[in-house]
Amino acid sequence: MNIFRLLGDLSHLAAILILLWKMWMSRSVSGISARSQILYFIVFVTRYLDLFTTYISAYNSLMKLFFLSATSVTIYLMVVKFRSTYEKESDSFRIEFLLLPTACLALIFNHHFDVTEILWTFSIYLEAVAIFPQLFMLQKTGSAETITAHYLFALGIYRGLYILNWVVRYYQEDFFDPIAILAGIVQTVLYADFFYVYFTRVVSARKNMELPI
């Protein structure tokens, strides 16, 4: 494991912890897209089917368990415990527009045509666009709490670091996975506009409680 992979994992970990902390401390899920969280849960379930059949390392297994459990808790907080604060009307992006195309892509473009590989490929494609309902919600509402902006920023950093991880692996291990790299680039591009807003509004005006989109 290289430093970019480790920092990417830590950034991903931080993003989820930031989101959970925001929910618990504010007792609210306002501004958060449950549809994006459901998509991420589907990503983790389809990607980590080998959790109990293939052992790579304790680190690998613990990270998989964390992402599965933390995303489950996030969804529970949104649809059960703090349901009254969930902005359902604003979280209206139709996720079938993401699920169906990514499923078709996984069936057509994959490394091996078997169930496990197709599901892994599907998870890669779906992760690239899973944040879209959250970004759509922010555009629709016109504002985002600063803590939610930090969550999105940490996710964007995670994807950017993973691209650097693939560059390092290519030169050190002669490793090249076009599916994962292309999906990662697409996902990073989706954050481009948000990064601009983050740096110009959040960093320059930390005292503000909301971030106009």
GROMACS .gro file of C-alpha atoms in nm:
model
  213
    1MET     CA    1   0.000   0.000   0.000
    2ASN     CA    2   0.136   0.341  -0.097
    3ILE     CA    3   0.084   0.670   0.086
    4PHE     CA    4  -0.182   0.795  -0.155
    5ARG     CA    5  -0.396   0.484  -0.103
    6LEU     CA    6  -0.366   0.523   0.275
    7LEU     CA    7  -0.448   0.894   0.270
    8GLY     CA    8  -0.737   0.827   0.032
    9ASP     CA    9  -0.883   0.568   0.268
   10LEU     CA   10  -0.842   0.804   0.564
   11SER     CA   11  -1.012   1.084   0.372
   12HIS     CA   12  -1.301   0.852   0.288
   13LEU     CA   13  -1.319   0.749   0.651
   14ALA     CA   14  -1.318   1.114   0.761
   15ALA     CA   15  -1.599   1.200   0.519
   16ILE     CA   16  -1.830   0.938   0.669
   17LEU     CA   17  -1.739   1.033   1.027
   18ILE     CA   18  -1.804   1.400   0.950
   19LEU     CA   19  -2.148   1.315   0.817
   20LEU     CA   20  -2.239   1.098   1.115
   21TRP     CA   21  -2.109   1.359   1.358
   22LYS     CA   22  -2.317   1.628   1.186
   23MET     CA   23  -2.633   1.418   1.211
   24TRP     CA   24  -2.585   1.321   1.573
   25MET     CA   25  -2.481   1.660   1.707
   26SER     CA   26  -2.749   1.858   1.522
   27ARG     CA   27  -3.014   1.585   1.561
   28SER     CA   28  -3.097   1.660   1.201
   29VAL     CA   29  -3.037   1.518   0.854
   30SER     CA   30  -3.132   1.839   0.678
   31GLY     CA   31  -2.943   1.892   0.353
   32ILE     CA   32  -2.833   1.529   0.323
   33SER     CA   33  -2.948   1.304   0.040
   34ALA     CA   34  -3.075   0.965   0.155
   35ARG     CA   35  -3.073   0.855  -0.208
   36SER     CA   36  -2.698   0.907  -0.233
   37GLN     CA   37  -2.647   0.714   0.090
   38ILE     CA   38  -2.859   0.425  -0.040
   39LEU     CA   39  -2.652   0.418  -0.358
   40TYR     CA   40  -2.332   0.407  -0.154
   41PHE     CA   41  -2.472   0.118   0.048
   42ILE     CA   42  -2.543  -0.070  -0.276
   43VAL     CA   43  -2.186   0.008  -0.387
   44PHE     CA   44  -2.036  -0.138  -0.070
   45VAL     CA   45  -2.259  -0.448  -0.064
   46THR     CA   46  -2.185  -0.542  -0.427
   47ARG     CA   47  -1.813  -0.467  -0.391
   48TYR     CA   48  -1.752  -0.645  -0.061
   49LEU     CA   49  -1.921  -0.976  -0.131
   50ASP     CA   50  -1.583  -1.141  -0.076
   51LEU     CA   51  -1.559  -1.012   0.282
   52PHE     CA   52  -1.625  -1.349   0.441
   53THR     CA   53  -1.469  -1.565   0.170
   54THR     CA   54  -1.140  -1.395   0.083
   55TYR     CA   55  -0.896  -1.265   0.344
   56ILE     CA   56  -0.645  -1.002   0.231
   57SER     CA   57  -0.548  -0.829   0.555
   58ALA     CA   58  -0.696  -0.714   0.885
   59TYR     CA   59  -0.684  -0.357   0.759
   60ASN     CA   60  -0.877  -0.447   0.444
   61SER     CA   61  -1.145  -0.641   0.635
   62LEU     CA   62  -1.189  -0.373   0.901
   63MET     CA   63  -1.230  -0.098   0.642
   64LYS     CA   64  -1.491  -0.300   0.455
   65LEU     CA   65  -1.684  -0.365   0.776
   66PHE     CA   66  -1.665   0.002   0.870
   67PHE     CA   67  -1.801   0.128   0.538
   68LEU     CA   68  -2.086  -0.123   0.541
   69SER     CA   69  -2.185  -0.059   0.903
   70ALA     CA   70  -2.136   0.321   0.895
   71THR     CA   71  -2.346   0.358   0.581
   72SER     CA   72  -2.617   0.140   0.736
   73VAL     CA   73  -2.620   0.362   1.045
   74THR     CA   74  -2.637   0.673   0.826
   75ILE     CA   75  -2.942   0.541   0.642
   76TYR     CA   76  -3.106   0.440   0.972
   77LEU     CA   77  -3.057   0.790   1.114
   78MET     CA   78  -3.205   0.942   0.801
   79VAL     CA   79  -3.513   0.726   0.751
   80VAL     CA   80  -3.592   0.634   1.113
   81LYS     CA   81  -3.441   0.830   1.401
   82PHE     CA   82  -3.429   1.179   1.246
   83ARG     CA   83  -3.687   1.118   0.977
   84SER     CA   84  -3.882   1.434   1.060
   85THR     CA   85  -3.587   1.650   0.953
   86TYR     CA   86  -3.528   1.472   0.621
   87GLU     CA   87  -3.599   1.701   0.323
   88LYS     CA   88  -3.770   1.440   0.107
   89GLU     CA   89  -3.913   1.691  -0.140
   90SER     CA   90  -3.567   1.826  -0.221
   91ASP     CA   91  -3.409   1.480  -0.244
   92SER     CA   92  -3.596   1.391  -0.560
   93PHE     CA   93  -3.336   1.268  -0.808
   94ARG     CA   94  -3.455   0.939  -0.963
   95ILE     CA   95  -3.181   0.691  -0.881
   96GLU     CA   96  -3.300   0.441  -1.143
   97PHE     CA   97  -3.142   0.680  -1.396
   98LEU     CA   98  -2.810   0.586  -1.237
   99LEU     CA   99  -2.872   0.223  -1.144
  100LEU     CA  100  -2.989   0.101  -1.485
  101PRO     CA  101  -2.713   0.254  -1.701
  102THR     CA  102  -2.436   0.145  -1.463
  103ALA     CA  103  -2.579  -0.207  -1.450
  104CYS     CA  104  -2.583  -0.221  -1.831
  105LEU     CA  105  -2.227  -0.091  -1.850
  106ALA     CA  106  -2.114  -0.358  -1.603
  107LEU     CA  107  -2.268  -0.628  -1.819
  108ILE     CA  108  -2.098  -0.498  -2.132
  109PHE     CA  109  -1.762  -0.367  -2.009
  110ASN     CA  110  -1.599  -0.590  -1.747
  111HIS     CA  111  -1.281  -0.790  -1.696
  112HIS     CA  112  -1.451  -1.130  -1.672
  113PHE     CA  113  -1.810  -1.228  -1.735
  114ASP     CA  114  -1.897  -1.387  -1.402
  115VAL     CA  115  -2.131  -1.279  -1.123
  116THR     CA  116  -1.868  -1.158  -0.875
  117GLU     CA  117  -1.673  -0.963  -1.136
  118ILE     CA  118  -1.986  -0.805  -1.285
  119LEU     CA  119  -2.106  -0.694  -0.941
  120TRP     CA  120  -1.761  -0.551  -0.860
  121THR     CA  121  -1.759  -0.362  -1.191
  122PHE     CA  122  -2.113  -0.239  -1.126
  123SER     CA  123  -2.000  -0.104  -0.788
  124ILE     CA  124  -1.716   0.087  -0.954
  125TYR     CA  125  -1.944   0.247  -1.212
  126LEU     CA  126  -2.213   0.324  -0.956
  127GLU     CA  127  -1.970   0.484  -0.709
  128ALA     CA  128  -1.864   0.725  -0.982
  129VAL     CA  129  -2.215   0.875  -0.992
  130ALA     CA  130  -2.354   0.792  -0.645
  131ILE     CA  131  -2.291   1.148  -0.523
  132PHE     CA  132  -2.509   1.291  -0.798
  133PRO     CA  133  -2.836   1.295  -0.593
  134GLN     CA  134  -2.652   1.487  -0.319
  135LEU     CA  135  -2.516   1.744  -0.564
  136PHE     CA  136  -2.857   1.768  -0.730
  137MET     CA  137  -3.015   1.830  -0.389
  138LEU     CA  138  -2.767   2.109  -0.314
  139GLN     CA  139  -2.838   2.275  -0.646
  140LYS     CA  140  -3.212   2.247  -0.586
  141THR     CA  141  -3.210   2.387  -0.232
  142GLY     CA  142  -2.950   2.652  -0.313
  143SER     CA  143  -2.752   2.610   0.010
  144ALA     CA  144  -2.551   2.363   0.213
  145GLU     CA  145  -2.446   2.362   0.575
  146THR     CA  146  -2.072   2.406   0.611
  147ILE     CA  147  -2.033   2.061   0.770
  148THR     CA  148  -2.205   1.900   0.469
  149ALA     CA  149  -1.966   2.090   0.244
  150HIS     CA  150  -1.673   1.947   0.443
  151TYR     CA  151  -1.818   1.598   0.391
  152LEU     CA  152  -1.832   1.646   0.014
  153PHE     CA  153  -1.485   1.799   0.009
  154ALA     CA  154  -1.340   1.498   0.195
  155LEU     CA  155  -1.504   1.263  -0.055
  156GLY     CA  156  -1.357   1.459  -0.342
  157ILE     CA  157  -1.011   1.446  -0.188
  158TYR     CA  158  -1.052   1.070  -0.143
  159ARG     CA  159  -1.116   1.025  -0.515
  160GLY     CA  160  -0.831   1.255  -0.615
  161LEU     CA  161  -0.586   1.066  -0.393
  162TYR     CA  162  -0.699   0.737  -0.543
  163ILE     CA  163  -0.610   0.864  -0.890
  164LEU     CA  164  -0.259   0.939  -0.761
  165ASN     CA  165  -0.257   0.591  -0.607
  166TRP     CA  166  -0.324   0.438  -0.949
  167VAL     CA  167  -0.045   0.646  -1.104
  168VAL     CA  168   0.200   0.519  -0.842
  169ARG     CA  169   0.083   0.160  -0.885
  170TYR     CA  170   0.128   0.186  -1.260
  171TYR     CA  171   0.494   0.287  -1.226
  172GLN     CA  172   0.578   0.065  -0.928
  173GLU     CA  173   0.370  -0.246  -1.003
  174ASP     CA  174   0.284  -0.208  -1.372
  175PHE     CA  175  -0.079  -0.211  -1.257
  176PHE     CA  176  -0.343  -0.055  -1.481
  177ASP     CA  177  -0.719  -0.096  -1.441
  178PRO     CA  178  -0.896   0.116  -1.706
  179ILE     CA  179  -1.241   0.058  -1.553
  180ALA     CA  180  -1.148   0.182  -1.206
  181ILE     CA  181  -0.938   0.471  -1.338
  182LEU     CA  182  -1.199   0.599  -1.583
  183ALA     CA  183  -1.474   0.577  -1.321
  184GLY     CA  184  -1.253   0.756  -1.069
  185ILE     CA  185  -1.183   1.039  -1.313
  186VAL     CA  186  -1.555   1.078  -1.389
  187GLN     CA  187  -1.633   1.092  -1.018
  188THR     CA  188  -1.362   1.352  -0.955
  189VAL     CA  189  -1.491   1.568  -1.241
  190LEU     CA  190  -1.836   1.571  -1.079
  191TYR     CA  191  -1.681   1.745  -0.780
  192ALA     CA  192  -1.505   2.013  -0.986
  193ASP     CA  193  -1.777   2.278  -0.959
  194PHE     CA  194  -1.829   2.200  -0.592
  195PHE     CA  195  -1.454   2.239  -0.522
  196TYR     CA  196  -1.467   2.588  -0.671
  197VAL     CA  197  -1.760   2.685  -0.450
  198TYR     CA  198  -1.595   2.529  -0.144
  199PHE     CA  199  -1.273   2.723  -0.176
  200THR     CA  200  -1.433   3.054  -0.269
  201ARG     CA  201  -1.714   3.046  -0.013
  202VAL     CA  202  -1.631   2.814   0.277
  203VAL     CA  203  -1.260   2.874   0.319
  204SER     CA  204  -1.288   3.251   0.266
  205ALA     CA  205  -1.595   3.288   0.490
  206ARG     CA  206  -1.569   3.030   0.769
  207LYS     CA  207  -1.791   3.228   0.997
  208ASN     CA  208  -2.091   3.188   0.770
  209MET     CA  209  -2.334   2.915   0.871
  210GLU     CA  210  -2.443   2.831   0.516
  211LEU     CA  211  -2.272   2.790   0.182
  212PRO     CA  212  -2.468   2.930  -0.116
  213ILE     CA  213  -2.450   2.700  -0.416
   0.00000   0.00000   0.00000
